[in-house]
GROMACS .gro file of C-alpha atoms in nm:
model
  405
    1MET     CA    1   4.779   3.390   2.202
    2LEU     CA    2   4.482   3.620   2.263
    3GLY     CA    3   4.429   3.660   1.891
    4LYS     CA    4   4.418   3.287   1.845
    5LYS     CA    5   4.164   3.248   2.129
    6TRP     CA    6   3.937   3.515   1.980
    7GLY     CA    7   3.972   3.354   1.641
    8ALA     CA    8   3.868   3.015   1.779
    9LEU     CA    9   3.573   3.170   1.964
   10ALA     CA   10   3.456   3.350   1.651
   11LEU     CA   11   3.473   3.024   1.456
   12THR     CA   12   3.271   2.843   1.724
   13LEU     CA   13   3.006   3.117   1.728
   14ALA     CA   14   2.981   3.108   1.350
   15LEU     CA   15   2.936   2.731   1.359
   16LEU     CA   16   2.663   2.752   1.624
   17LEU     CA   17   2.481   3.020   1.427
   18SER     CA   18   2.495   2.812   1.111
   19LEU     CA   19   2.350   2.511   1.291
   20SER     CA   20   2.062   2.711   1.436
   21ILE     CA   21   1.937   2.839   1.101
   22LEU     CA   22   1.674   2.631   0.920
   23PRO     CA   23   1.644   2.645   0.541
   24ALA     CA   24   1.489   2.965   0.409
   25HIS     CA   25   1.172   2.776   0.315
   26ALA     CA   26   1.096   2.736   0.687
   27ALA     CA   27   0.970   3.094   0.710
   28GLY     CA   28   0.645   3.003   0.539
   29GLY     CA   29   0.470   2.890   0.858
   30ILE     CA   30   0.374   2.542   0.737
   31GLY     CA   31   0.139   2.356   0.970
   32VAL     CA   32   0.042   1.993   1.021
   33THR     CA   33  -0.294   1.854   1.132
   34ILE     CA   34  -0.356   1.492   1.233
   35ASP     CA   35  -0.722   1.389   1.226
   36GLY     CA   36  -0.821   1.754   1.260
   37THR     CA   37  -0.587   1.836   1.549
   38ARG     CA   38  -0.307   2.078   1.477
   39VAL     CA   39   0.042   1.978   1.588
   40VAL     CA   40   0.191   2.258   1.800
   41TYR     CA   41   0.551   2.328   1.704
   42ASP     CA   42   0.790   2.575   1.866
   43ASP     CA   43   1.156   2.668   1.858
   44GLU     CA   44   1.242   2.400   2.112
   45TYR     CA   45   1.100   2.111   1.907
   46GLY     CA   46   1.165   2.267   1.568
   47ARG     CA   47   0.926   2.374   1.293
   48PRO     CA   48   0.826   2.221   0.955
   49PHE     CA   49   0.995   2.347   0.642
   50VAL     CA   50   1.008   2.271   0.270
   51ASP     CA   51   1.340   2.121   0.162
   52ASP     CA   52   1.528   2.174  -0.164
   53SER     CA   53   1.330   1.887  -0.323
   54GLY     CA   54   1.002   2.064  -0.252
   55ARG     CA   55   0.907   1.816   0.024
   56THR     CA   56   0.776   1.909   0.367
   57GLN     CA   57   1.013   1.809   0.647
   58VAL     CA   58   0.883   1.789   1.005
   59PRO     CA   59   1.045   1.745   1.347
   60PHE     CA   60   1.067   1.369   1.395
   61ARG     CA   61   0.992   1.297   1.759
   62LEU     CA   62   0.708   1.541   1.825
   63THR     CA   63   0.523   1.472   1.500
   64LEU     CA   64   0.542   1.094   1.517
   65GLU     CA   65   0.449   1.083   1.887
   66VAL     CA   66   0.138   1.294   1.817
   67PHE     CA   67   0.068   1.056   1.528
   68GLY     CA   68   0.063   0.775   1.786
   69CYS     CA   69   0.399   0.610   1.728
   70THR     CA   70   0.660   0.484   1.968
   71VAL     CA   71   0.981   0.650   1.854
   72ASP     CA   72   1.347   0.562   1.896
   73TRP     CA   73   1.688   0.662   1.765
   74ASP     CA   74   1.975   0.433   1.663
   75ASN     CA   75   2.286   0.642   1.710
   76ASP     CA   76   2.518   0.384   1.552
   77THR     CA   77   2.334   0.388   1.219
   78ARG     CA   78   2.190   0.741   1.253
   79THR     CA   79   1.841   0.607   1.196
   80ALA     CA   80   1.508   0.742   1.321
   81ILE     CA   81   1.266   0.462   1.414
   82ALA     CA   82   0.888   0.476   1.457
   83GLU     CA   83   0.651   0.188   1.538
   84LYS     CA   84   0.273   0.170   1.542
   85ASP     CA   85   0.020  -0.115   1.512
   86GLY     CA   86   0.277  -0.372   1.404
   87THR     CA   87   0.445  -0.148   1.145
   88ARG     CA   88   0.807  -0.044   1.195
   89VAL     CA   89   0.948   0.241   0.986
   90GLU     CA   90   1.321   0.313   0.988
   91VAL     CA   91   1.453   0.631   0.826
   92PRO     CA   92   1.832   0.656   0.788
   93ILE     CA   93   1.956   1.014   0.790
   94GLY     CA   94   2.075   1.139   0.454
   95GLU     CA   95   1.951   0.837   0.255
   96GLN     CA   96   1.686   0.842  -0.018
   97TYR     CA   97   1.494   0.548   0.124
   98LEU     CA   98   1.316   0.425   0.432
   99LEU     CA   99   1.254   0.071   0.556
  100VAL     CA  100   0.898  -0.048   0.619
  101ASN     CA  101   0.914  -0.370   0.822
  102GLY     CA  102   1.257  -0.425   0.671
  103LYS     CA  103   1.154  -0.361   0.309
  104ARG     CA  104   1.328  -0.072   0.134
  105VAL     CA  105   1.104   0.202  -0.006
  106VAL     CA  106   1.266   0.473  -0.218
  107MET     CA  107   1.201   0.842  -0.141
  108ASP     CA  108   1.272   1.144  -0.362
  109THR     CA  109   1.435   1.335  -0.076
  110THR     CA  110   1.630   1.259   0.244
  111SER     CA  111   1.585   1.302   0.616
  112GLN     CA  112   1.806   1.566   0.780
  113ILE     CA  113   1.962   1.672   1.108
  114ILE     CA  114   1.955   2.049   1.165
  115ASN     CA  115   2.069   2.206   1.492
  116THR     CA  116   2.076   1.858   1.653
  117ARG     CA  117   1.708   1.802   1.563
  118THR     CA  118   1.596   1.523   1.329
  119TYR     CA  119   1.360   1.612   1.045
  120LEU     CA  120   1.177   1.359   0.827
  121PRO     CA  121   0.979   1.398   0.502
  122ILE     CA  122   0.626   1.364   0.635
  123ARG     CA  123   0.438   1.211   0.342
  124PRO     CA  124   0.632   0.885   0.282
  125VAL     CA  125   0.671   0.824   0.656
  126VAL     CA  126   0.305   0.847   0.761
  127GLU     CA  127   0.181   0.687   0.437
  128ALA     CA  128   0.391   0.386   0.537
  129PHE     CA  129   0.150   0.356   0.831
  130GLY     CA  130  -0.151   0.372   0.598
  131ALA     CA  131  -0.245   0.735   0.662
  132SER     CA  132  -0.387   0.965   0.397
  133VAL     CA  133  -0.187   1.284   0.328
  134THR     CA  134  -0.319   1.587   0.142
  135TRP     CA  135  -0.202   1.948   0.105
  136ASP     CA  136  -0.422   2.246   0.193
  137GLN     CA  137  -0.265   2.519  -0.020
  138ALA     CA  138  -0.485   2.801   0.108
  139ASN     CA  139  -0.388   2.740   0.470
  140GLN     CA  140  -0.039   2.599   0.409
  141LEU     CA  141  -0.132   2.280   0.594
  142VAL     CA  142  -0.024   1.919   0.561
  143VAL     CA  143  -0.348   1.731   0.639
  144ILE     CA  144  -0.302   1.379   0.776
  145THR     CA  145  -0.605   1.154   0.820
  146THR     CA  146  -0.602   0.818   0.999
  147GLY     CA  147  -0.961   0.774   1.110
  148SER     CA  148  -1.195   0.479   1.060
  149ASP     CA  149  -1.370   0.668   0.780
  150LEU     CA  150  -1.074   0.579   0.559
  151LEU     CA  151  -1.081   0.268   0.343
  152ARG     CA  152  -0.757   0.078   0.292
  153VAL     CA  153  -0.664  -0.186   0.038
  154HIS     CA  154  -0.364  -0.397   0.136
  155PHE     CA  155  -0.189  -0.577  -0.150
  156LEU     CA  156   0.001  -0.824   0.065
  157ASP     CA  157   0.352  -0.933  -0.019
  158VAL     CA  158   0.305  -1.311  -0.041
  159GLY     CA  159   0.583  -1.377  -0.290
  160GLN     CA  160   0.465  -1.526  -0.618
  161GLY     CA  161   0.093  -1.518  -0.548
  162ASP     CA  162  -0.207  -1.296  -0.484
  163CYS     CA  163  -0.360  -1.177  -0.158
  164VAL     CA  164  -0.558  -0.855  -0.104
  165LEU     CA  165  -0.728  -0.728   0.211
  166ILE     CA  166  -0.999  -0.462   0.186
  167ASP     CA  167  -1.041  -0.297   0.527
  168CYS     CA  168  -1.347  -0.075   0.545
  169GLY     CA  169  -1.421   0.022   0.904
  170GLU     CA  170  -1.549  -0.294   1.074
  171THR     CA  171  -1.599  -0.477   0.744
  172GLU     CA  172  -1.315  -0.679   0.592
  173VAL     CA  173  -1.287  -0.865   0.262
  174LEU     CA  174  -1.000  -1.100   0.176
  175ILE     CA  175  -0.935  -1.174  -0.190
  176ASP     CA  176  -0.714  -1.484  -0.223
  177GLY     CA  177  -0.449  -1.602   0.021
  178GLY     CA  178  -0.123  -1.668  -0.161
  179THR     CA  179   0.055  -2.004  -0.152
  180ASN     CA  180   0.061  -2.262   0.126
  181SER     CA  181   0.386  -2.118   0.257
  182ALA     CA  182   0.226  -1.775   0.291
  183GLY     CA  183  -0.060  -1.894   0.512
  184THR     CA  184   0.101  -1.814   0.848
  185SER     CA  185   0.217  -1.467   0.743
  186VAL     CA  186  -0.127  -1.388   0.599
  187VAL     CA  187  -0.294  -1.492   0.925
  188ASP     CA  188  -0.049  -1.282   1.126
  189TYR     CA  189  -0.112  -0.980   0.905
  190LEU     CA  190  -0.491  -1.013   0.920
  191ALA     CA  191  -0.484  -1.029   1.299
  192GLY     CA  192  -0.407  -0.657   1.311
  193TYR     CA  193  -0.709  -0.562   1.099
  194VAL     CA  194  -0.995  -0.811   1.123
  195ASP     CA  195  -1.263  -0.686   1.365
  196GLY     CA  196  -1.443  -0.997   1.486
  197PRO     CA  197  -1.535  -1.231   1.198
  198LEU     CA  198  -1.385  -1.197   0.850
  199ASP     CA  199  -1.690  -1.084   0.656
  200TYR     CA  200  -1.608  -1.211   0.307
  201LEU     CA  201  -1.341  -1.443   0.170
  202ILE     CA  202  -1.313  -1.449  -0.210
  203ALA     CA  203  -1.122  -1.729  -0.382
  204THR     CA  204  -1.082  -1.598  -0.737
  205HIS     CA  205  -0.989  -1.940  -0.883
  206PRO     CA  206  -0.839  -2.271  -0.766
  207ASP     CA  207  -0.470  -2.217  -0.844
  208ALA     CA  208  -0.230  -2.288  -0.557
  209ASP     CA  209  -0.085  -1.935  -0.555
  210HIS     CA  210  -0.432  -1.797  -0.481
  211VAL     CA  211  -0.599  -2.050  -0.249
  212GLY     CA  212  -0.293  -2.203  -0.085
  213GLY     CA  213  -0.303  -1.990   0.229
  214LEU     CA  214  -0.680  -1.980   0.262
  215ASP     CA  215  -0.712  -2.299   0.468
  216ALA     CA  216  -0.493  -2.136   0.735
  217VAL     CA  217  -0.716  -1.827   0.726
  218LEU     CA  218  -1.034  -2.034   0.758
  219GLU     CA  219  -0.888  -2.225   1.051
  220SER     CA  220  -0.779  -1.905   1.230
  221PHE     CA  221  -1.080  -1.676   1.178
  222GLU     CA  222  -1.454  -1.707   1.180
  223VAL     CA  223  -1.556  -1.641   0.820
  224LYS     CA  224  -1.911  -1.530   0.744
  225GLU     CA  225  -1.917  -1.600   0.370
  226VAL     CA  226  -1.694  -1.760   0.110
  227ILE     CA  227  -1.738  -1.649  -0.252
  228ASP     CA  228  -1.589  -1.910  -0.485
  229SER     CA  229  -1.535  -1.918  -0.862
  230GLY     CA  230  -1.708  -2.256  -0.893
  231ARG     CA  231  -1.402  -2.416  -1.050
  232SER     CA  232  -1.212  -2.696  -0.877
  233ALA     CA  233  -0.865  -2.848  -0.919
  234ASN     CA  234  -0.732  -3.197  -0.867
  235THR     CA  235  -0.458  -3.082  -0.631
  236GLU     CA  236  -0.389  -3.135  -0.263
  237THR     CA  237  -0.377  -2.758  -0.214
  238TYR     CA  238  -0.725  -2.710  -0.355
  239ARG     CA  239  -0.863  -3.004  -0.157
  240ASP     CA  240  -0.722  -2.859   0.166
  241TYR     CA  241  -0.883  -2.525   0.087
  242TRP     CA  242  -1.223  -2.674   0.008
  243ALA     CA  243  -1.217  -2.901   0.315
  244ALA     CA  244  -1.156  -2.592   0.528
  245VAL     CA  245  -1.448  -2.415   0.360
  246GLU     CA  246  -1.684  -2.705   0.433
  247ALA     CA  247  -1.559  -2.733   0.790
  248GLU     CA  248  -1.622  -2.362   0.846
  249GLY     CA  249  -1.997  -2.408   0.804
  250CYS     CA  250  -2.029  -2.059   0.658
  251THR     CA  251  -2.239  -1.930   0.370
  252ILE     CA  252  -2.097  -2.039   0.033
  253SER     CA  253  -2.182  -1.844  -0.281
  254TYR     CA  254  -2.047  -1.813  -0.632
  255ASP     CA  255  -1.945  -1.539  -0.872
  256GLU     CA  256  -2.276  -1.409  -0.998
  257ASN     CA  257  -2.341  -1.040  -1.062
  258ARG     CA  258  -2.383  -0.889  -0.720
  259LEU     CA  259  -2.336  -0.569  -0.521
  260ILE     CA  260  -2.201  -0.601  -0.166
  261ALA     CA  261  -2.237  -0.294   0.057
  262LEU     CA  262  -1.932  -0.243   0.279
  263SER     CA  263  -2.024   0.095   0.427
  264PRO     CA  264  -2.250   0.391   0.345
  265MET     CA  265  -1.985   0.511   0.097
  266ALA     CA  266  -1.824   0.186  -0.024
  267ALA     CA  267  -1.941  -0.121  -0.215
  268LEU     CA  268  -1.789  -0.421  -0.391
  269SER     CA  269  -1.936  -0.533  -0.723
  270ILE     CA  270  -1.893  -0.890  -0.846
  271ILE     CA  271  -1.870  -0.880  -1.226
  272GLU     CA  272  -1.971  -1.206  -1.396
  273THR     CA  273  -1.736  -1.269  -1.687
  274GLY     CA  274  -1.836  -1.628  -1.761
  275ASP     CA  275  -1.766  -1.970  -1.610
  276ASP     CA  276  -1.720  -2.178  -1.925
  277TRP     CA  277  -1.370  -2.076  -2.025
  278ALA     CA  278  -1.136  -2.371  -2.080
  279ASP     CA  279  -0.863  -2.226  -1.859
  280SER     CA  280  -0.957  -2.184  -1.493
  281ASN     CA  281  -0.754  -1.860  -1.487
  282ASP     CA  282  -1.012  -1.711  -1.723
  283CYS     CA  283  -1.291  -1.808  -1.483
  284SER     CA  284  -1.139  -1.589  -1.211
  285ILE     CA  285  -1.378  -1.383  -1.004
  286VAL     CA  286  -1.355  -1.021  -1.117
  287CYS     CA  287  -1.471  -0.750  -0.881
  288GLN     CA  288  -1.467  -0.373  -0.856
  289LEU     CA  289  -1.446  -0.170  -0.537
  290THR     CA  290  -1.610   0.172  -0.531
  291CYS     CA  291  -1.544   0.412  -0.244
  292GLY     CA  292  -1.700   0.749  -0.311
  293ASN     CA  293  -1.542   0.862  -0.637
  294VAL     CA  294  -1.252   0.614  -0.624
  295GLN     CA  295  -1.274   0.283  -0.812
  296ILE     CA  296  -1.038  -0.016  -0.793
  297LEU     CA  297  -1.063  -0.317  -1.024
  298PHE     CA  298  -0.943  -0.668  -0.924
  299THR     CA  299  -0.901  -0.910  -1.213
  300GLY     CA  300  -0.762  -1.234  -1.070
  301ASP     CA  301  -0.570  -1.416  -1.343
  302ILE     CA  302  -0.792  -1.344  -1.644
  303SER     CA  303  -0.620  -1.327  -1.981
  304GLN     CA  304  -0.655  -1.094  -2.278
  305ARG     CA  305  -0.924  -1.314  -2.435
  306VAL     CA  306  -1.157  -1.244  -2.141
  307GLU     CA  307  -1.059  -0.877  -2.124
  308GLN     CA  308  -1.145  -0.832  -2.491
  309ALA     CA  309  -1.463  -1.042  -2.487
  310MET     CA  310  -1.599  -0.858  -2.183
  311LEU     CA  311  -1.497  -0.501  -2.267
  312PRO     CA  312  -1.857  -0.371  -2.245
  313LEU     CA  313  -1.864  -0.468  -1.875
  314PHE     CA  314  -1.582  -0.231  -1.784
  315GLY     CA  315  -1.535   0.144  -1.758
  316ASP     CA  316  -1.296   0.402  -1.615
  317VAL     CA  317  -1.123   0.305  -1.292
  318ASP     CA  318  -0.860   0.474  -1.081
  319VAL     CA  319  -0.655   0.169  -0.985
  320LEU     CA  320  -0.608  -0.174  -1.145
  321LYS     CA  321  -0.489  -0.487  -0.969
  322VAL     CA  322  -0.305  -0.624  -1.271
  323GLY     CA  323  -0.414  -0.966  -1.396
  324HIS     CA  324  -0.196  -1.276  -1.369
  325HIS     CA  325   0.096  -1.109  -1.188
  326GLY     CA  326   0.183  -0.896  -1.490
  327SER     CA  327   0.197  -1.185  -1.737
  328ALA     CA  328   0.235  -1.097  -2.106
  329SER     CA  329  -0.095  -1.278  -2.169
  330SER     CA  330  -0.296  -1.025  -1.963
  331THR     CA  331  -0.361  -0.651  -1.958
  332CYS     CA  332  -0.404  -0.590  -2.330
  333ALA     CA  333  -0.400  -0.244  -2.488
  334GLU     CA  334  -0.773  -0.251  -2.571
  335PHE     CA  335  -0.857  -0.325  -2.208
  336LEU     CA  336  -0.636  -0.041  -2.083
  337SER     CA  337  -0.792   0.200  -2.333
  338VAL     CA  338  -1.133   0.131  -2.176
  339ILE     CA  339  -1.048   0.127  -1.804
  340LYS     CA  340  -0.780   0.401  -1.820
  341PRO     CA  341  -0.618   0.331  -1.481
  342GLU     CA  342  -0.415   0.608  -1.322
  343ALA     CA  343  -0.229   0.351  -1.110
  344ALA     CA  344  -0.181  -0.024  -1.102
  345VAL     CA  345  -0.045  -0.282  -0.859
  346ILE     CA  346   0.125  -0.606  -0.960
  347SER     CA  347   0.156  -0.888  -0.706
  348TYR     CA  348   0.464  -1.097  -0.776
  349GLY     CA  349   0.767  -1.254  -0.614
  350LEU     CA  350   1.108  -1.105  -0.680
  351ASP     CA  351   1.318  -1.317  -0.920
  352ASN     CA  352   1.032  -1.563  -0.979
  353THR     CA  353   1.072  -1.840  -1.237
  354TYR     CA  354   0.780  -1.716  -1.450
  355GLY     CA  355   0.942  -1.391  -1.555
  356HIS     CA  356   0.667  -1.181  -1.394
  357PRO     CA  357   0.607  -0.900  -1.448
  358SER     CA  358   0.667  -0.924  -1.821
  359ALA     CA  359   0.824  -0.646  -2.024
  360ALA     CA  360   0.525  -0.657  -2.262
  361ALA     CA  361   0.269  -0.595  -1.985
  362LEU     CA  362   0.482  -0.323  -1.828
  363GLN     CA  363   0.526  -0.151  -2.164
  364ARG     CA  364   0.150  -0.146  -2.219
  365LEU     CA  365   0.085  -0.008  -1.870
  366LEU     CA  366   0.357   0.255  -1.881
  367GLY     CA  367   0.260   0.347  -2.237
  368ALA     CA  368  -0.092   0.416  -2.111
  369GLY     CA  369   0.049   0.661  -1.856
  370THR     CA  370  -0.020   0.432  -1.561
  371ALA     CA  371   0.190   0.455  -1.243
  372VAL     CA  372   0.279   0.093  -1.160
  373TYR     CA  373   0.363  -0.042  -0.815
  374GLY     CA  374   0.470  -0.395  -0.726
  375THR     CA  375   0.496  -0.614  -0.418
  376GLY     CA  376   0.819  -0.769  -0.544
  377LYS     CA  377   0.984  -0.426  -0.529
  378SER     CA  378   0.807  -0.252  -0.241
  379GLY     CA  379   0.672  -0.532  -0.023
  380THR     CA  380   0.312  -0.497   0.090
  381VAL     CA  381   0.152  -0.205  -0.095
  382VAL     CA  382  -0.126  -0.020   0.090
  383LEU     CA  383  -0.373   0.212  -0.081
  384THR     CA  384  -0.562   0.454   0.143
  385THR     CA  385  -0.865   0.653   0.029
  386ASN     CA  386  -1.123   0.887   0.175
  387GLY     CA  387  -1.345   0.845  -0.130
  388GLU     CA  388  -1.215   1.160  -0.297
  389THR     CA  389  -0.841   1.105  -0.323
  390TYR     CA  390  -0.614   0.807  -0.270
  391SER     CA  391  -0.250   0.749  -0.187
  392PHE     CA  392  -0.002   0.462  -0.161
  393ASN     CA  393   0.240   0.381   0.118
  394THR     CA  394   0.525   0.382  -0.134
  395SER     CA  395   0.651   0.619  -0.400
  396GLN     CA  396   0.861   0.343  -0.556
  397GLN     CA  397   0.723   0.271  -0.903
  398LEU     CA  398   0.810  -0.008  -1.143
  399THR     CA  399   1.004   0.062  -1.461
  400LEU     CA  400   1.095  -0.158  -1.755
  401GLU     CA  401   1.410  -0.250  -1.566
  402ASP     CA  402   1.187  -0.440  -1.321
  403ALA     CA  403   1.061  -0.677  -1.592
  404GLY     CA  404   1.134  -1.040  -1.520
  405ALA     CA  405   1.171  -1.146  -1.881
   0.00000   0.00000   0.00000
C-alpha cells in the first residue's frame, strides 16, 4: 500500500512540475509596453513567451486590463473575453481564430492555458481594438501604441456596399455610407469615433450602395462639409440623400483637385479624374490619404477605362481600396503596375449576387504580390498607422477561393 501511495504522490508532483514550466522560449525576457508604459509581469501573473509558431504570447488578464479592457472568462466554452470602446474580442482556447464583435478572424497560432494561466497571442488581439503593434528587436519589446497620434481607417462592413471612416485625432472623414439598410449601423459605429461635428462627408457617386446610408448620417450628426461627385440619379435613394444634404445647410463642394489637411502629418488629396464619363461609376471621387510615409488610395467604383486613361495621376501607394467591390471591370494590371500596393481592401457582402470579388480581379491583385483583405470575410477591417508603419486588425487574407464568380 505504501508503495502505491508514494507512486501516486510522485505522479502528482511530476504533473504539478510539468504545469509550472513555461515553454523554453520564455527565458528570453520579452517585455511589453503600452503607450510607452512597460507592463510589469511576475511569476504570479505569468510572463510573456514566444510560442512554437514564433508568436508572442502574453498573460491575458494583466495585459488586457493594462490595455484598458474589461476582461471576463467563459468557463463553459473556455473563452477569454475582452471589451473596450464598443469592441468585444473573444478568444477560444486552443483555436486558430478569435471573434471580433462576433465576426471570426483567423490567427496563425492559438491561445493557451499553462499552469492555470491564460495566454493570448498579443498582436491579433490588440490589433482587433485598433492598436498599432511593432517589435523592438534590440530591446526584445512588443511595442503597443493606442494614442491619438495614430490615424485609423475603418473599412466598415456594410454588406454589399462601400463605407470608410478616416479617424485622424479630432478630424473625421466619411467616404460613402453603404445602402439604406446599413444607415443605422453606420450611425451607431460613427458614434464611437466622431468628435463633435463630422468634418467631411464624401459621396463618391450616386449609386444606392454608396449613398443609401448617408441620409441617416446627415440626420444624426452635424456635418461641416459634403463633397459630392456632381452626378445625380433618378432614384428615391439618391433623392433622400440629396434632400438630407440640402437640409443640413452645410458647405457643399465638388470633386476638384484639392488638398485637405487633417493634421500636421496627414492630408487627403482629391484627384480629379473627369466628370464627363458616360457611366456614373467612372465619375467617382478618387482620393488619396497621406499620413507621414504611408499612402492609401480610395477609388470608388471607377473602371479600367478610367484607371488607364488617368495613369499619369497615380504613383506608388501602400494600400488600395479596391474599385467597384473587386469587380472584373476594375483594378487592371497596368494600374497595379503603377501604384504597386502592398495591401488592398475589398468592400463586399458575402455571397452577393454580383459575384464580387471576381476571380479576375483577385488574380491580378495576388499576382502583383498584394495582400488582400475583405469585409465579406473579416467584417470591418481597420488599418492603423503612425505614419511610418501600418497594420490591420485582421491577419485573414483573401485567396482565389474567396472569389464570388
